PDB file of C-alpha atoms and ligand atoms in Angstrom:
ATOM      1  CA  UNK F   1       0.000   0.000   0.000  1.00 89.00           C
ATOM      2  CA  UNK F   2       1.363   3.440  -0.901  1.00 96.00           C
ATOM      3  CA  UNK F   3       1.695   6.233   1.637  1.00 98.00           C
ATOM      4  CA  UNK F   4      -1.110   8.795   1.512  1.00 98.00           C
ATOM      5  CA  UNK F   5      -0.180  12.317   2.607  1.00 98.00           C
ATOM      6  CA  UNK F   6      -3.010  14.743   3.361  1.00 98.00           C
ATOM      7  CA  UNK F   7      -2.287  18.436   3.790  1.00 98.00           C
ATOM      8  CA  UNK F   8      -4.728  20.803   5.468  1.00 98.00           C
ATOM      9  CA  UNK F   9      -3.852  24.382   4.532  1.00 98.00           C
ATOM     10  CA  UNK F  10      -5.297  27.804   3.733  1.00 97.00           C
ATOM     11  CA  UNK F  11      -2.885  28.061   0.781  1.00 97.00           C
ATOM     12  CA  UNK F  12      -3.044  24.842  -1.263  1.00 98.00           C
ATOM     13  CA  UNK F  13      -1.732  26.723  -4.324  1.00 98.00           C
ATOM     14  CA  UNK F  14       1.657  27.064  -2.614  1.00 98.00           C
ATOM     15  CA  UNK F  15       2.253  23.328  -3.120  1.00 98.00           C
ATOM     16  CA  UNK F  16       1.792  23.258  -6.899  1.00 98.00           C
ATOM     17  CA  UNK F  17       5.360  23.810  -8.082  1.00 98.00           C
ATOM     18  CA  UNK F  18       6.955  21.648  -5.403  1.00 98.00           C
ATOM     19  CA  UNK F  19       4.658  18.670  -6.031  1.00 98.00           C
ATOM     20  CA  UNK F  20       4.996  18.909  -9.834  1.00 98.00           C
ATOM     21  CA  UNK F  21       8.778  19.240 -10.086  1.00 98.00           C
ATOM     22  CA  UNK F  22      11.850  17.062  -9.986  1.00 98.00           C
ATOM     23  CA  UNK F  23      11.946  13.891  -7.879  1.00 98.00           C
ATOM     24  CA  UNK F  24       8.709  14.637  -6.023  1.00 98.00           C
ATOM     25  CA  UNK F  25       6.856  15.268  -9.275  1.00 98.00           C
ATOM     26  CA  UNK F  26       8.082  11.994 -10.717  1.00 98.00           C
ATOM     27  CA  UNK F  27       7.260  10.024  -7.551  1.00 98.00           C
ATOM     28  CA  UNK F  28       3.688  11.320  -7.630  1.00 98.00           C
ATOM     29  CA  UNK F  29       3.251  10.700 -11.361  1.00 98.00           C
ATOM     30  CA  UNK F  30       4.540   7.148 -10.864  1.00 98.00           C
ATOM     31  CA  UNK F  31       2.021   6.604  -8.059  1.00 98.00           C
ATOM     32  CA  UNK F  32       4.683   5.917  -5.413  1.00 98.00           C
ATOM     33  CA  UNK F  33       2.759   8.169  -3.038  1.00 98.00           C
ATOM     34  CA  UNK F  34      -0.338  10.333  -3.075  1.00 98.00           C
ATOM     35  CA  UNK F  35      -0.720  13.906  -1.802  1.00 98.00           C
ATOM     36  CA  UNK F  36      -4.230  15.219  -1.160  1.00 98.00           C
ATOM     37  CA  UNK F  37      -4.606  18.958  -0.498  1.00 98.00           C
ATOM     38  CA  UNK F  38      -7.562  20.197   1.538  1.00 98.00           C
ATOM     39  CA  UNK F  39      -8.404  23.877   1.909  1.00 98.00           C
ATOM     40  CA  UNK F  40      -9.132  24.733   5.527  1.00 98.00           C
ATOM     41  CA  UNK F  41     -11.266  27.649   4.287  1.00 98.00           C
ATOM     42  CA  UNK F  42     -13.853  25.100   3.083  1.00 98.00           C
ATOM     43  CA  UNK F  43     -14.511  24.199   6.734  1.00 98.00           C
ATOM     44  CA  UNK F  44     -15.255  27.725   7.972  1.00 98.00           C
ATOM     45  CA  UNK F  45     -18.488  28.099   9.885  1.00 97.00           C
ATOM     46  CA  UNK F  46     -19.733  31.084   7.899  1.00 97.00           C
ATOM     47  CA  UNK F  47     -20.106  32.097   4.250  1.00 97.00           C
ATOM     48  CA  UNK F  48     -17.254  34.590   4.520  1.00 98.00           C
ATOM     49  CA  UNK F  49     -14.833  31.754   5.203  1.00 97.00           C
ATOM     50  CA  UNK F  50     -13.710  32.976   8.606  1.00 97.00           C
ATOM     51  CA  UNK F  51     -10.982  30.763  10.111  1.00 97.00           C
ATOM     52  CA  UNK F  52      -9.356  33.176  12.581  1.00 97.00           C
ATOM     53  CA  UNK F  53     -10.296  35.752  15.213  1.00 97.00           C
ATOM     54  CA  UNK F  54      -8.809  38.145  17.762  1.00 96.00           C
ATOM     55  CA  UNK F  55      -7.241  36.565  20.869  1.00 96.00           C
ATOM     56  CA  UNK F  56      -9.248  36.544  24.106  1.00 97.00           C
ATOM     57  CA  UNK F  57      -7.447  38.785  26.586  1.00 97.00           C
ATOM     58  CA  UNK F  58      -6.250  41.087  23.843  1.00 96.00           C
ATOM     59  CA  UNK F  59      -2.905  41.372  22.156  1.00 95.00           C
ATOM     60  CA  UNK F  60      -1.647  41.614  18.611  1.00 93.00           C
ATOM     61  CA  UNK F  61      -2.394  39.312  15.712  1.00 93.00           C
ATOM     62  CA  UNK F  62      -5.071  36.829  14.855  1.00 95.00           C
ATOM     63  CA  UNK F  63      -5.578  33.312  16.185  1.00 96.00           C
ATOM     64  CA  UNK F  64      -6.663  30.263  14.200  1.00 96.00           C
ATOM     65  CA  UNK F  65     -10.081  28.975  15.314  1.00 97.00           C
ATOM     66  CA  UNK F  66     -10.410  25.388  16.603  1.00 97.00           C
ATOM     67  CA  UNK F  67     -13.700  24.547  15.021  1.00 98.00           C
ATOM     68  CA  UNK F  68     -12.816  24.749  11.305  1.00 98.00           C
ATOM     69  CA  UNK F  69      -9.624  22.810  11.936  1.00 98.00           C
ATOM     70  CA  UNK F  70     -11.328  19.980  13.860  1.00 98.00           C
ATOM     71  CA  UNK F  71     -13.983  19.752  11.145  1.00 98.00           C
ATOM     72  CA  UNK F  72     -11.287  19.608   8.466  1.00 98.00           C
ATOM     73  CA  UNK F  73      -9.261  16.913  10.250  1.00 98.00           C
ATOM     74  CA  UNK F  74     -12.376  14.813  10.832  1.00 98.00           C
ATOM     75  CA  UNK F  75     -13.561  15.177   7.217  1.00 98.00           C
ATOM     76  CA  UNK F  76     -10.128  14.341   5.823  1.00 98.00           C
ATOM     77  CA  UNK F  77      -9.870  11.345   8.187  1.00 98.00           C
ATOM     78  CA  UNK F  78     -13.157  10.016   6.843  1.00 98.00           C
ATOM     79  CA  UNK F  79     -11.874   9.996   3.248  1.00 98.00           C
ATOM     80  CA  UNK F  80      -9.794   6.885   3.908  1.00 98.00           C
ATOM     81  CA  UNK F  81      -9.962   3.887   6.244  1.00 98.00           C
ATOM     82  CA  UNK F  82      -6.374   4.429   7.453  1.00 98.00           C
ATOM     83  CA  UNK F  83      -6.412   6.556  10.601  1.00 97.00           C
ATOM     84  CA  UNK F  84      -3.305   8.555   9.746  1.00 98.00           C
ATOM     85  CA  UNK F  85      -0.840  10.343  12.000  1.00 98.00           C
ATOM     86  CA  UNK F  86      -1.903  13.972  12.457  1.00 98.00           C
ATOM     87  CA  UNK F  87       1.171  16.215  12.398  1.00 98.00           C
ATOM     88  CA  UNK F  88       1.024  19.895  13.311  1.00 98.00           C
ATOM     89  CA  UNK F  89       3.849  22.077  11.986  1.00 98.00           C
ATOM     90  CA  UNK F  90       4.923  24.575  14.616  1.00 97.00           C
ATOM     91  CA  UNK F  91       8.176  26.020  15.997  1.00 96.00           C
ATOM     92  CA  UNK F  92       7.087  24.534  19.347  1.00 96.00           C
ATOM     93  CA  UNK F  93       7.283  20.998  17.988  1.00 98.00           C
ATOM     94  CA  UNK F  94       9.950  18.330  18.088  1.00 98.00           C
ATOM     95  CA  UNK F  95      12.841  19.278  15.799  1.00 98.00           C
ATOM     96  CA  UNK F  96      12.625  17.279  12.567  1.00 98.00           C
ATOM     97  CA  UNK F  97      15.494  14.827  12.151  1.00 97.00           C
ATOM     98  CA  UNK F  98      16.333  12.183   9.572  1.00 97.00           C
ATOM     99  CA  UNK F  99      15.364   9.585  12.201  1.00 97.00           C
ATOM    100  CA  UNK F 100      11.852  11.028  12.467  1.00 98.00           C
ATOM    101  CA  UNK F 101      11.677  11.284   8.661  1.00 98.00           C
ATOM    102  CA  UNK F 102      12.432   7.539   8.459  1.00 98.00           C
ATOM    103  CA  UNK F 103       9.669   6.855  10.988  1.00 98.00           C
ATOM    104  CA  UNK F 104       7.158   8.939   8.992  1.00 98.00           C
ATOM    105  CA  UNK F 105       8.155   7.238   5.724  1.00 98.00           C
ATOM    106  CA  UNK F 106       7.219   3.890   7.270  1.00 98.00           C
ATOM    107  CA  UNK F 107       3.629   4.905   8.035  1.00 98.00           C
ATOM    108  CA  UNK F 108       0.529   4.364   5.903  1.00 98.00           C
ATOM    109  CA  UNK F 109      -0.913   7.833   6.107  1.00 98.00           C
ATOM    110  CA  UNK F 110       0.138  11.294   7.291  1.00 98.00           C
ATOM    111  CA  UNK F 111      -2.170  14.268   7.824  1.00 98.00           C
ATOM    112  CA  UNK F 112      -0.097  17.456   7.856  1.00 98.00           C
ATOM    113  CA  UNK F 113      -1.756  20.497   9.400  1.00 98.00           C
ATOM    114  CA  UNK F 114      -0.422  23.915   8.318  1.00 97.00           C
ATOM    115  CA  UNK F 115      -1.407  26.915  10.376  1.00 91.00           C
ATOM    116  CA  UNK F 116      -1.078  30.524   9.351  1.00 86.00           C
ATOM    117  CA  UNK F 117      -1.399  33.741  11.368  1.00 77.00           C
ATOM    118  CA  UNK F 118       0.419  34.478  14.602  1.00 80.00           C
ATOM    119  CA  UNK F 119      -0.872  31.439  16.353  1.00 86.00           C
ATOM    120  CA  UNK F 120      -3.614  28.951  16.993  1.00 93.00           C
ATOM    121  CA  UNK F 121      -6.118  28.377  19.752  1.00 96.00           C
ATOM    122  CA  UNK F 122      -4.415  26.165  22.336  1.00 97.00           C
ATOM    123  CA  UNK F 123      -7.286  23.667  22.051  1.00 98.00           C
ATOM    124  CA  UNK F 124      -6.051  22.749  18.549  1.00 96.00           C
ATOM    125  CA  UNK F 125      -3.075  20.954  20.089  1.00 97.00           C
ATOM    126  CA  UNK F 126      -4.922  17.731  21.086  1.00 98.00           C
ATOM    127  CA  UNK F 127      -5.978  17.080  17.465  1.00 98.00           C
ATOM    128  CA  UNK F 128      -2.317  16.413  16.659  1.00 98.00           C
ATOM    129  CA  UNK F 129      -0.530  13.140  17.368  1.00 98.00           C
ATOM    130  CA  UNK F 130       2.793  14.883  16.812  1.00 98.00           C
ATOM    131  CA  UNK F 131       4.074  18.458  16.609  1.00 98.00           C
ATOM    132  CA  UNK F 132       7.081  19.029  14.371  1.00 98.00           C
ATOM    133  CA  UNK F 133       9.362  22.008  13.815  1.00 98.00           C
ATOM    134  CA  UNK F 134      11.763  22.369  10.884  1.00 98.00           C
ATOM    135  CA  UNK F 135      14.033  24.715  12.834  1.00 98.00           C
ATOM    136  CA  UNK F 136      14.339  27.566  15.273  1.00 98.00           C
ATOM    137  CA  UNK F 137      13.117  30.449  13.137  1.00 97.00           C
ATOM    138  CA  UNK F 138       9.665  31.866  12.473  1.00 95.00           C
ATOM    139  CA  UNK F 139       7.908  31.457   9.132  1.00 96.00           C
ATOM    140  CA  UNK F 140       4.580  32.942   8.071  1.00 94.00           C
ATOM    141  CA  UNK F 141       2.896  29.542   8.000  1.00 96.00           C
ATOM    142  CA  UNK F 142       3.297  25.796   8.198  1.00 97.00           C
ATOM    143  CA  UNK F 143       3.261  25.279   4.408  1.00 98.00           C
ATOM    144  CA  UNK F 144       7.018  25.428   3.793  1.00 98.00           C
ATOM    145  CA  UNK F 145       7.653  23.106   6.770  1.00 98.00           C
ATOM    146  CA  UNK F 146       5.012  20.694   5.405  1.00 98.00           C
ATOM    147  CA  UNK F 147       6.747  20.727   2.018  1.00 98.00           C
ATOM    148  CA  UNK F 148      10.057  19.988   3.730  1.00 98.00           C
ATOM    149  CA  UNK F 149       8.450  17.010   5.504  1.00 98.00           C
ATOM    150  CA  UNK F 150       6.889  15.738   2.261  1.00 98.00           C
ATOM    151  CA  UNK F 151      10.154  16.106   0.340  1.00 98.00           C
ATOM    152  CA  UNK F 152      12.258  14.359   2.984  1.00 98.00           C
ATOM    153  CA  UNK F 153       9.725  11.531   3.436  1.00 98.00           C
ATOM    154  CA  UNK F 154       8.948  10.861  -0.230  1.00 98.00           C
ATOM    155  CA  UNK F 155      12.604  10.525  -1.234  1.00 97.00           C
ATOM    156  CA  UNK F 156      12.830   7.558   1.175  1.00 98.00           C
ATOM    157  CA  UNK F 157       9.882   5.667  -0.324  1.00 98.00           C
ATOM    158  CA  UNK F 158      10.713   2.510  -2.302  1.00 97.00           C
ATOM    159  CA  UNK F 159      11.589   3.224  -5.945  1.00 97.00           C
ATOM    160  CA  UNK F 160      11.801   7.000  -5.585  1.00 97.00           C
ATOM    161  CA  UNK F 161      15.589   7.257  -5.627  1.00 95.00           C
ATOM    162  CA  UNK F 162      18.137   5.039  -7.324  1.00 82.00           C
ATOM    163  CA  UNK F 163      19.995   2.420  -5.282  1.00 69.00           C
ATOM    164  CA  UNK F 164      23.009   4.754  -5.207  1.00 60.00           C
ATOM    165  CA  UNK F 165      21.187   7.503  -3.341  1.00 62.00           C
ATOM    166  CA  UNK F 166      19.813   4.937  -0.935  1.00 58.00           C
ATOM    167  CA  UNK F 167      23.345   4.275   0.205  1.00 57.00           C
ATOM    168  CA  UNK F 168      24.048   7.982   0.572  1.00 61.00           C
ATOM    169  CA  UNK F 169      21.151   8.207   2.990  1.00 56.00           C
ATOM    170  CA  UNK F 170      22.984   5.630   5.107  1.00 57.00           C
ATOM    171  CA  UNK F 171      25.961   7.932   5.521  1.00 62.00           C
ATOM    172  CA  UNK F 172      23.664  10.411   7.253  1.00 66.00           C
ATOM    173  CA  UNK F 173      22.117   7.529   9.184  1.00 64.00           C
ATOM    174  CA  UNK F 174      25.633   6.984  10.498  1.00 78.00           C
ATOM    175  CA  UNK F 175      25.349  10.522  11.864  1.00 89.00           C
ATOM    176  CA  UNK F 176      27.968  12.176   9.669  1.00 95.00           C
ATOM    177  CA  UNK F 177      27.985  14.968   7.119  1.00 97.00           C
ATOM    178  CA  UNK F 178      28.727  14.067   3.501  1.00 96.00           C
ATOM    179  CA  UNK F 179      32.299  13.772   2.241  1.00 97.00           C
ATOM    180  CA  UNK F 180      33.419  16.269  -0.458  1.00 98.00           C
ATOM    181  CA  UNK F 181      32.624  15.356  -4.050  1.00 98.00           C
ATOM    182  CA  UNK F 182      34.182  16.413  -7.349  1.00 98.00           C
ATOM    183  CA  UNK F 183      33.478  16.020 -11.041  1.00 98.00           C
ATOM    184  CA  UNK F 184      35.135  17.420 -14.158  1.00 98.00           C
ATOM    185  CA  UNK F 185      37.244  19.431 -14.764  1.00 98.00           C
ATOM    186  CA  UNK F 186      40.200  18.040 -12.827  1.00 98.00           C
ATOM    187  CA  UNK F 187      41.350  21.570 -12.150  1.00 98.00           C
ATOM    188  CA  UNK F 188      39.110  24.625 -11.837  1.00 98.00           C
ATOM    189  CA  UNK F 189      40.459  28.133 -11.077  1.00 98.00           C
ATOM    190  CA  UNK F 190      43.484  26.742  -9.321  1.00 98.00           C
ATOM    191  CA  UNK F 191      41.480  24.197  -7.300  1.00 98.00           C
ATOM    192  CA  UNK F 192      42.536  20.630  -8.089  1.00 98.00           C
ATOM    193  CA  UNK F 193      40.615  17.416  -7.475  1.00 98.00           C
ATOM    194  CA  UNK F 194      42.390  15.446  -4.699  1.00 98.00           C
ATOM    195  CA  UNK F 195      44.784  12.906  -6.265  1.00 98.00           C
ATOM    196  CA  UNK F 196      43.331   9.973  -4.340  1.00 98.00           C
ATOM    197  CA  UNK F 197      40.020  10.299  -6.224  1.00 98.00           C
ATOM    198  CA  UNK F 198      41.855   9.845  -9.536  1.00 98.00           C
ATOM    199  CA  UNK F 199      43.997   6.953  -8.253  1.00 98.00           C
ATOM    200  CA  UNK F 200      41.570   4.134  -9.011  1.00 98.00           C
ATOM    201  CA  UNK F 201      42.387   2.691  -5.566  1.00 98.00           C
ATOM    202  CA  UNK F 202      38.880   2.040  -4.221  1.00 98.00           C
ATOM    203  CA  UNK F 203      40.003   1.142  -0.711  1.00 98.00           C
ATOM    204  CA  UNK F 204      42.057   4.345  -0.481  1.00 98.00           C
ATOM    205  CA  UNK F 205      39.121   6.363  -1.821  1.00 98.00           C
ATOM    206  CA  UNK F 206      36.727   4.842   0.732  1.00 98.00           C
ATOM    207  CA  UNK F 207      39.186   5.551   3.559  1.00 98.00           C
ATOM    208  CA  UNK F 208      39.709   9.162   2.392  1.00 98.00           C
ATOM    209  CA  UNK F 209      35.960   9.749   2.203  1.00 98.00           C
ATOM    210  CA  UNK F 210      35.337   8.276   5.667  1.00 97.00           C
ATOM    211  CA  UNK F 211      38.094  10.481   7.020  1.00 98.00           C
ATOM    212  CA  UNK F 212      36.748  13.607   5.341  1.00 98.00           C
ATOM    213  CA  UNK F 213      33.208  12.943   6.546  1.00 97.00           C
ATOM    214  CA  UNK F 214      34.447  12.601  10.118  1.00 97.00           C
ATOM    215  CA  UNK F 215      36.706  15.688   9.949  1.00 98.00           C
ATOM    216  CA  UNK F 216      33.994  17.801   8.378  1.00 97.00           C
ATOM    217  CA  UNK F 217      31.440  16.684  10.960  1.00 97.00           C
ATOM    218  CA  UNK F 218      33.874  17.481  13.761  1.00 97.00           C
ATOM    219  CA  UNK F 219      34.601  20.924  12.280  1.00 98.00           C
ATOM    220  CA  UNK F 220      31.032  21.912  11.452  1.00 98.00           C
ATOM    221  CA  UNK F 221      28.637  19.814  13.522  1.00 97.00           C
ATOM    222  CA  UNK F 222      30.294  18.404  16.601  1.00 97.00           C
ATOM    223  CA  UNK F 223      26.817  17.890  18.056  1.00 95.00           C
ATOM    224  CA  UNK F 224      26.254  15.065  15.546  1.00 95.00           C
ATOM    225  CA  UNK F 225      29.205  13.201  17.050  1.00 94.00           C
ATOM    226  CA  UNK F 226      27.566  13.398  20.459  1.00 89.00           C
ATOM    227  CA  UNK F 227      30.049  16.025  21.599  1.00 84.00           C
ATOM    228  CA  UNK F 228      29.275  19.502  22.839  1.00 77.00           C
ATOM    229  CA  UNK F 229      29.139  22.123  20.085  1.00 72.00           C
ATOM    230  CA  UNK F 230      32.034  24.605  20.157  1.00 62.00           C
ATOM    231  CA  UNK F 231      31.760  28.302  21.113  1.00 61.00           C
ATOM    232  CA  UNK F 232      30.264  29.242  17.720  1.00 65.00           C
ATOM    233  CA  UNK F 233      27.263  27.043  18.459  1.00 59.00           C
TER     234      UNK F 233
HETATM  235  N1  LIG H 301       8.683  24.769  11.892  1.00 75.92           N
HETATM  236  N2  LIG H 301       5.602  28.250  11.559  1.00 75.92           N
HETATM  237  C1  LIG H 301       3.350  27.571  12.188  1.00 75.92           C
HETATM  238  C2  LIG H 301       2.061  29.203  13.392  1.00 75.92           C
HETATM  239  C3  LIG H 301       0.794  28.521  13.372  1.00 75.92           C
HETATM  240  C4  LIG H 301      -0.361  29.257  13.209  1.00 75.92           C
HETATM  241  C5  LIG H 301      -1.526  28.596  13.217  1.00 75.92           C
HETATM  242  C6  LIG H 301      -0.405  26.544  13.543  1.00 75.92           C
HETATM  243  C7  LIG H 301      -1.568  27.238  13.394  1.00 75.92           C
HETATM  244  C8  LIG H 301       7.368  26.507  11.713  1.00 75.92           C
HETATM  245  C9  LIG H 301       8.704  26.083  11.900  1.00 75.92           C
HETATM  246  C10 LIG H 301       6.926  27.908  11.685  1.00 75.92           C
HETATM  247  C11 LIG H 301       5.225  29.648  11.654  1.00 75.92           C
HETATM  248  C12 LIG H 301       4.504  27.351  11.266  1.00 75.92           C
HETATM  249  C13 LIG H 301       4.086  29.848  12.582  1.00 75.92           C
HETATM  250  N3  LIG H 301       0.761  27.191  13.556  1.00 75.92           N
HETATM  251  N4  LIG H 301       6.639  25.416  11.617  1.00 75.92           N
HETATM  252  N5  LIG H 301       2.966  28.967  12.293  1.00 75.92           N
HETATM  253  N6  LIG H 301       9.779  26.832  12.078  1.00 75.92           N
HETATM  254  O1  LIG H 301       7.746  28.790  11.814  1.00 75.92           O
HETATM  255  O2  LIG H 301       7.414  24.360  11.723  1.00 75.92           O
END
């Protein structure tokens, strides 16, 4: 059974280019997954399509209403017998990692909920099985995070990438950054390709790459090695 991904959003048109292009576009055309977009506006309680209101207690900005969102989640749920994991995109969520991406890719159905505006009514939280954040910065809505989740998940589905890329994913599974890569020309603006890569010695190449991956991870992302990050973060 192929993974079904539902997206509940006020801006379904934002997804068009991303879902039609490149690897994601091909995966969808080949039926390796299915993405169903649902407009939250369709679940407003009035003809004007109201989905937000001013916060009780005052303060700036608008707050997403619970009722349209619960109606949308329940309607979307009913479109398929698989229950689906409801994922809310928010900076307050668990930071997305490749490990979580692997977990999501193994499920039968995901329901991604994208909020807009400054915030949402706190009572929306229980509708979600999981809250995810794509990083510690503030976006205008959950759509770009949802696209990041879709992209990262779909590339792991069977048949989406070649066998070669499948192995590359394992290097990140090992918790390291990628080793440096080169292609032609052998020299570009005074920068030469390391001799070992032209040596034809596959064992030496593998050792060099392992070494580079480790050194680069230590220099740039010590946290991935389970060590404290340095003073620069
Ligand atoms: N990683 N944002 C969420 C707020 C919001 C409003 C209504 C739900 C309902 C973000 C991030 C992120 C901006 C998405 C604020 N949420 N999401 N939105 N970083 O910045 O995931």
